[in-house]
PDB file of C-alpha atoms in Angstrom:
ATOM      1  CA  MET I   1      21.561  -8.201  32.516  1.00 43.00           C
ATOM      2  CA  GLY I   2      20.060 -10.525  35.109  1.00 42.00           C
ATOM      3  CA  THR I   3      19.142 -14.125  34.536  1.00 47.00           C
ATOM      4  CA  TYR I   4      16.669 -15.265  31.925  1.00 52.00           C
ATOM      5  CA  CYS I   5      13.050 -15.627  32.970  1.00 70.00           C
ATOM      6  CA  ASN I   6      10.186 -17.065  30.976  1.00 77.00           C
ATOM      7  CA  ILE I   7       7.825 -14.089  31.257  1.00 82.00           C
ATOM      8  CA  PRO I   8       7.173 -12.706  27.754  1.00 84.00           C
ATOM      9  CA  LEU I   9       8.577  -9.188  27.346  1.00 84.00           C
ATOM     10  CA  ARG I  10       5.173  -7.591  26.756  1.00 86.00           C
ATOM     11  CA  GLU I  11       3.869  -9.038  30.053  1.00 91.00           C
ATOM     12  CA  ARG I  12       6.786  -8.059  32.257  1.00 93.00           C
ATOM     13  CA  ASN I  13       6.351  -5.525  35.018  1.00 96.00           C
ATOM     14  CA  ILE I  14       7.891  -2.134  34.406  1.00 97.00           C
ATOM     15  CA  VAL I  15       9.972  -1.144  37.423  1.00 98.00           C
ATOM     16  CA  LEU I  16      10.771   2.530  37.984  1.00 98.00           C
ATOM     17  CA  ILE I  17      13.920   3.351  39.934  1.00 98.00           C
ATOM     18  CA  GLY I  18      15.621   6.598  40.870  1.00 96.00           C
ATOM     19  CA  PHE I  19      16.496   8.838  43.784  1.00 93.00           C
ATOM     20  CA  MET I  20      13.788   9.828  46.258  1.00 88.00           C
ATOM     21  CA  GLY I  21      11.712  12.730  45.024  1.00 87.00           C
ATOM     22  CA  VAL I  22      12.520  12.177  41.333  1.00 93.00           C
ATOM     23  CA  GLY I  23       8.830  11.574  40.560  1.00 93.00           C
ATOM     24  CA  LYS I  24       8.594   7.771  40.357  1.00 96.00           C
ATOM     25  CA  THR I  25       5.092   7.650  41.855  1.00 95.00           C
ATOM     26  CA  THR I  26       3.650  10.462  39.747  1.00 96.00           C
ATOM     27  CA  ILE I  27       5.260   9.179  36.551  1.00 97.00           C
ATOM     28  CA  GLY I  28       4.376   5.572  37.392  1.00 97.00           C
ATOM     29  CA  GLN I  29       0.696   6.457  37.752  1.00 98.00           C
ATOM     30  CA  LEU I  30       0.761   8.213  34.381  1.00 98.00           C
ATOM     31  CA  VAL I  31       2.545   5.309  32.646  1.00 97.00           C
ATOM     32  CA  ALA I  32       0.052   2.850  34.178  1.00 97.00           C
ATOM     33  CA  LYS I  33      -2.838   4.883  32.827  1.00 96.00           C
ATOM     34  CA  LYS I  34      -1.292   5.128  29.348  1.00 93.00           C
ATOM     35  CA  LEU I  35      -0.540   1.383  29.179  1.00 93.00           C
ATOM     36  CA  TYR I  36      -3.752   0.249  30.926  1.00 94.00           C
ATOM     37  CA  ARG I  37      -1.826  -1.441  33.715  1.00 96.00           C
ATOM     38  CA  ASP I  38      -2.135  -1.458  37.494  1.00 97.00           C
ATOM     39  CA  PHE I  39       0.230   0.777  39.431  1.00 98.00           C
ATOM     40  CA  ILE I  40       1.941  -0.312  42.651  1.00 98.00           C
ATOM     41  CA  ASP I  41       4.006   2.082  44.746  1.00 97.00           C
ATOM     42  CA  VAL I  42       6.070  -0.168  47.018  1.00 97.00           C
ATOM     43  CA  ASP I  43       6.282   2.408  49.823  1.00 95.00           C
ATOM     44  CA  GLN I  44       2.516   3.004  49.741  1.00 95.00           C
ATOM     45  CA  GLU I  45       1.881  -0.744  49.728  1.00 97.00           C
ATOM     46  CA  ILE I  46       4.097  -1.197  52.806  1.00 97.00           C
ATOM     47  CA  GLU I  47       2.317   1.687  54.553  1.00 96.00           C
ATOM     48  CA  LYS I  48      -1.059   0.125  53.742  1.00 97.00           C
ATOM     49  CA  ARG I  49      -0.028  -3.334  55.005  1.00 96.00           C
ATOM     50  CA  HIS I  50       1.482  -1.945  58.214  1.00 96.00           C
ATOM     51  CA  GLN I  51      -1.114   0.813  58.675  1.00 97.00           C
ATOM     52  CA  MET I  52       1.667   3.284  59.431  1.00 95.00           C
ATOM     53  CA  SER I  53       3.858   5.735  57.536  1.00 93.00           C
ATOM     54  CA  ILE I  54       7.368   4.910  56.330  1.00 90.00           C
ATOM     55  CA  PRO I  55       8.883   7.429  58.805  1.00 88.00           C
ATOM     56  CA  ALA I  56       6.934   5.709  61.623  1.00 92.00           C
ATOM     57  CA  ILE I  57       8.146   2.265  60.503  1.00 95.00           C
ATOM     58  CA  PHE I  58      11.744   3.561  60.447  1.00 90.00           C
ATOM     59  CA  GLU I  59      11.303   5.105  63.890  1.00 91.00           C
ATOM     60  CA  GLN I  60       9.489   2.218  65.596  1.00 95.00           C
ATOM     61  CA  MET I  61      10.944  -0.834  63.869  1.00 95.00           C
ATOM     62  CA  GLY I  62      14.193   0.396  62.352  1.00 93.00           C
ATOM     63  CA  GLU I  63      15.610   0.641  58.858  1.00 91.00           C
ATOM     64  CA  ASP I  64      16.739  -3.023  58.803  1.00 94.00           C
ATOM     65  CA  TYR I  65      13.171  -4.205  59.396  1.00 97.00           C
ATOM     66  CA  PHE I  66      11.858  -1.843  56.713  1.00 96.00           C
ATOM     67  CA  ARG I  67      14.466  -3.016  54.162  1.00 95.00           C
ATOM     68  CA  LYS I  68      13.566  -6.670  54.844  1.00 97.00           C
ATOM     69  CA  VAL I  69       9.838  -6.041  54.324  1.00 97.00           C
ATOM     70  CA  GLU I  70      10.603  -3.935  51.245  1.00 97.00           C
ATOM     71  CA  ARG I  71      12.881  -6.635  49.760  1.00 97.00           C
ATOM     72  CA  GLU I  72      10.339  -9.432  50.330  1.00 97.00           C
ATOM     73  CA  LEU I  73       7.508  -7.408  48.785  1.00 98.00           C
ATOM     74  CA  ILE I  74       9.510  -6.403  45.692  1.00 98.00           C
ATOM     75  CA  ILE I  75      10.791  -9.928  45.058  1.00 97.00           C
ATOM     76  CA  ASP I  76       7.235 -11.245  45.428  1.00 97.00           C
ATOM     77  CA  LEU I  77       5.864  -8.616  43.009  1.00 97.00           C
ATOM     78  CA  CYS I  78       8.634  -9.250  40.473  1.00 96.00           C
ATOM     79  CA  THR I  79       8.330 -13.024  40.496  1.00 94.00           C
ATOM     80  CA  ASN I  80       4.568 -13.487  40.983  1.00 95.00           C
ATOM     81  CA  THR I  81       2.869 -10.648  39.097  1.00 95.00           C
ATOM     82  CA  ARG I  82       2.758  -9.406  35.518  1.00 95.00           C
ATOM     83  CA  LEU I  83       1.627  -6.315  33.637  1.00 95.00           C
ATOM     84  CA  LYS I  84       2.216  -3.947  36.562  1.00 97.00           C
ATOM     85  CA  ILE I  85       3.978  -0.617  36.833  1.00 98.00           C
ATOM     86  CA  ILE I  86       6.015  -0.765  40.050  1.00 98.00           C
ATOM     87  CA  SER I  87       7.614   2.249  41.699  1.00 98.00           C
ATOM     88  CA  LEU I  88      10.454   1.423  44.102  1.00 97.00           C
ATOM     89  CA  GLY I  89      11.474   3.533  47.071  1.00 90.00           C
ATOM     90  CA  GLY I  90      14.760   5.351  46.484  1.00 87.00           C
ATOM     91  CA  GLY I  91      16.856   2.959  48.593  1.00 89.00           C
ATOM     92  CA  ALA I  92      15.242  -0.350  47.622  1.00 94.00           C
ATOM     93  CA  TYR I  93      17.397  -0.881  44.542  1.00 96.00           C
ATOM     94  CA  LEU I  94      20.596  -0.794  46.613  1.00 94.00           C
ATOM     95  CA  GLN I  95      19.783  -4.324  47.777  1.00 95.00           C
ATOM     96  CA  GLU I  96      21.387  -6.870  45.459  1.00 95.00           C
ATOM     97  CA  GLU I  97      18.478  -9.330  45.712  1.00 97.00           C
ATOM     98  CA  VAL I  98      16.065  -6.575  44.694  1.00 97.00           C
ATOM     99  CA  ARG I  99      18.222  -5.570  41.702  1.00 97.00           C
ATOM    100  CA  LYS I 100      18.496  -9.189  40.538  1.00 96.00           C
ATOM    101  CA  ALA I 101      14.732  -9.813  40.805  1.00 96.00           C
ATOM    102  CA  CYS I 102      13.880  -6.564  39.011  1.00 97.00           C
ATOM    103  CA  LEU I 103      16.424  -7.008  36.215  1.00 96.00           C
ATOM    104  CA  SER I 104      15.601 -10.662  35.559  1.00 95.00           C
ATOM    105  CA  HIS I 105      11.792 -10.491  35.782  1.00 95.00           C
ATOM    106  CA  GLY I 106      10.956  -6.913  34.829  1.00 95.00           C
ATOM    107  CA  ILE I 107      11.914  -4.012  32.621  1.00 96.00           C
ATOM    108  CA  VAL I 108      13.874  -1.553  34.763  1.00 97.00           C
ATOM    109  CA  VAL I 109      13.640   2.139  33.891  1.00 98.00           C
ATOM    110  CA  PHE I 110      15.971   4.563  35.657  1.00 98.00           C
ATOM    111  CA  LEU I 111      14.437   8.033  36.023  1.00 97.00           C
ATOM    112  CA  ASP I 112      17.554  10.160  36.080  1.00 97.00           C
ATOM    113  CA  LEU I 113      17.510  13.682  37.474  1.00 94.00           C
ATOM    114  CA  SER I 114      20.661  15.775  37.872  1.00 93.00           C
ATOM    115  CA  TRP I 115      21.833  16.813  41.331  1.00 92.00           C
ATOM    116  CA  GLU I 116      21.289  20.485  40.460  1.00 92.00           C
ATOM    117  CA  ASN I 117      17.653  19.902  39.520  1.00 90.00           C
ATOM    118  CA  TRP I 118      17.003  17.466  42.365  1.00 90.00           C
ATOM    119  CA  LYS I 119      18.392  19.928  44.925  1.00 85.00           C
ATOM    120  CA  GLU I 120      15.597  22.366  44.033  1.00 86.00           C
ATOM    121  CA  ARG I 121      13.030  19.757  45.137  1.00 80.00           C
ATOM    122  CA  LEU I 122      14.615  19.205  48.548  1.00 75.00           C
ATOM    123  CA  PRO I 123      12.465  21.662  50.557  1.00 68.00           C
ATOM    124  CA  SER I 124       9.249  20.003  49.380  1.00 72.00           C
ATOM    125  CA  ILE I 125      10.322  16.397  50.070  1.00 73.00           C
ATOM    126  CA  VAL I 126      12.563  16.462  53.148  1.00 68.00           C
ATOM    127  CA  HIS I 127       9.760  16.259  55.735  1.00 68.00           C
ATOM    128  CA  ASP I 128       8.635  12.699  54.877  1.00 68.00           C
ATOM    129  CA  ARG I 129      12.012  11.173  53.965  1.00 73.00           C
ATOM    130  CA  PRO I 130      13.623   9.632  57.079  1.00 67.00           C
ATOM    131  CA  LEU I 131      17.043   9.328  55.426  1.00 70.00           C
ATOM    132  CA  LEU I 132      17.218  13.064  54.680  1.00 75.00           C
ATOM    133  CA  LYS I 133      16.400  14.291  58.163  1.00 75.00           C
ATOM    134  CA  ASN I 134      19.254  15.986  60.012  1.00 76.00           C
ATOM    135  CA  LYS I 135      21.631  15.625  57.067  1.00 81.00           C
ATOM    136  CA  THR I 136      23.736  18.378  55.552  1.00 86.00           C
ATOM    137  CA  LEU I 137      23.515  19.119  51.839  1.00 85.00           C
ATOM    138  CA  GLU I 138      26.967  17.525  51.424  1.00 91.00           C
ATOM    139  CA  GLU I 139      25.793  14.310  53.130  1.00 90.00           C
ATOM    140  CA  ILE I 140      22.682  14.211  50.954  1.00 87.00           C
ATOM    141  CA  LYS I 141      24.788  14.715  47.816  1.00 92.00           C
ATOM    142  CA  GLU I 142      27.011  11.823  48.904  1.00 91.00           C
ATOM    143  CA  LEU I 143      23.901   9.613  49.291  1.00 89.00           C
ATOM    144  CA  PHE I 144      22.690  10.781  45.855  1.00 92.00           C
ATOM    145  CA  GLU I 145      26.023   9.821  44.242  1.00 92.00           C
ATOM    146  CA  GLN I 146      26.232   6.449  46.057  1.00 91.00           C
ATOM    147  CA  ARG I 147      22.780   5.479  44.868  1.00 91.00           C
ATOM    148  CA  LYS I 148      23.557   6.437  41.275  1.00 92.00           C
ATOM    149  CA  GLN I 149      26.018   3.521  41.250  1.00 90.00           C
ATOM    150  CA  ALA I 150      23.210   1.026  41.930  1.00 92.00           C
ATOM    151  CA  TYR I 151      20.836   2.799  39.547  1.00 96.00           C
ATOM    152  CA  SER I 152      23.362   2.351  36.725  1.00 95.00           C
ATOM    153  CA  GLN I 153      22.132  -1.252  36.418  1.00 96.00           C
ATOM    154  CA  HIS I 154      18.952  -0.844  34.362  1.00 96.00           C
ATOM    155  CA  HIS I 155      17.419  -1.612  30.978  1.00 95.00           C
ATOM    156  CA  TYR I 156      16.517   1.989  30.110  1.00 96.00           C
ATOM    157  CA  ARG I 157      17.469   5.443  31.355  1.00 96.00           C
ATOM    158  CA  VAL I 158      15.199   8.437  30.939  1.00 97.00           C
ATOM    159  CA  ALA I 159      16.731  11.844  31.652  1.00 96.00           C
ATOM    160  CA  THR I 160      14.055  13.921  33.395  1.00 96.00           C
ATOM    161  CA  ASP I 161      15.756  17.329  33.757  1.00 95.00           C
ATOM    162  CA  GLY I 162      13.437  20.113  32.658  1.00 93.00           C
ATOM    163  CA  LEU I 163      10.619  17.726  31.711  1.00 95.00           C
ATOM    164  CA  ASP I 164       7.140  17.604  33.181  1.00 95.00           C
ATOM    165  CA  PRO I 165       5.815  14.218  34.431  1.00 96.00           C
ATOM    166  CA  GLU I 166       3.513  13.776  31.411  1.00 97.00           C
ATOM    167  CA  THR I 167       6.461  14.088  28.986  1.00 97.00           C
ATOM    168  CA  VAL I 168       8.581  11.653  31.015  1.00 97.00           C
ATOM    169  CA  ALA I 169       5.686   9.168  31.167  1.00 97.00           C
ATOM    170  CA  THR I 170       5.248   9.392  27.389  1.00 97.00           C
ATOM    171  CA  ARG I 171       8.977   8.726  26.880  1.00 96.00           C
ATOM    172  CA  VAL I 172       8.848   5.691  29.180  1.00 96.00           C
ATOM    173  CA  MET I 173       5.789   4.376  27.354  1.00 93.00           C
ATOM    174  CA  LYS I 174       7.459   4.795  23.941  1.00 92.00           C
ATOM    175  CA  LEU I 175      10.563   2.916  25.124  1.00 89.00           C
ATOM    176  CA  ILE I 176       8.403   0.043  26.355  1.00 85.00           C
ATOM    177  CA  ARG I 177       6.328  -0.067  23.180  1.00 83.00           C
ATOM    178  CA  GLU I 178       9.490  -0.067  21.040  1.00 81.00           C
ATOM    179  CA  ARG I 179      10.883  -2.930  23.089  1.00 69.00           C
ATOM    180  CA  ASP I 180       7.640  -4.895  22.710  1.00 62.00           C
ATOM    181  CA  THR I 181       7.977  -4.775  18.937  1.00 58.00           C
ATOM    182  CA  GLU I 182      11.598  -5.964  18.904  1.00 55.00           C
TER     183      GLU I 182
END
């Protein structure tokens, strides 16, 4: 998967992917703490650099601009940093260049949550997700299914249904530690 890079496995960034609201940020922070690594949430980093929220960037500059900034930041992080836990926004991984950079320079972990379980989270996440606004449940499910196609390209998959963030973080950490000893 991906092209070979010369970063030793134990130094590679761990990249968390998955649908919006799956818990990438929360789990990423926990994994970073457990592995004594820095945590970078790509969306938060973009907000910090632009001094505006993601919904405001979408509204004022458009999705194309946001995706370009997102792509450049992720490729930079993947190719120029090590020993980080990186949480991608839900749509970032749909971009082929992003997938290639993540797969070739990092260890990609797909946090997989079923539609049924994800749907229960919708009321608490819809307000700050520009792509969910004014969409029907059917349209959101279609987006969920489309993105699963891209997410299928990963190194590891962790099923998160019915698990609390601490348990998921521990599972991610164990996978990484096992890989380091291979």
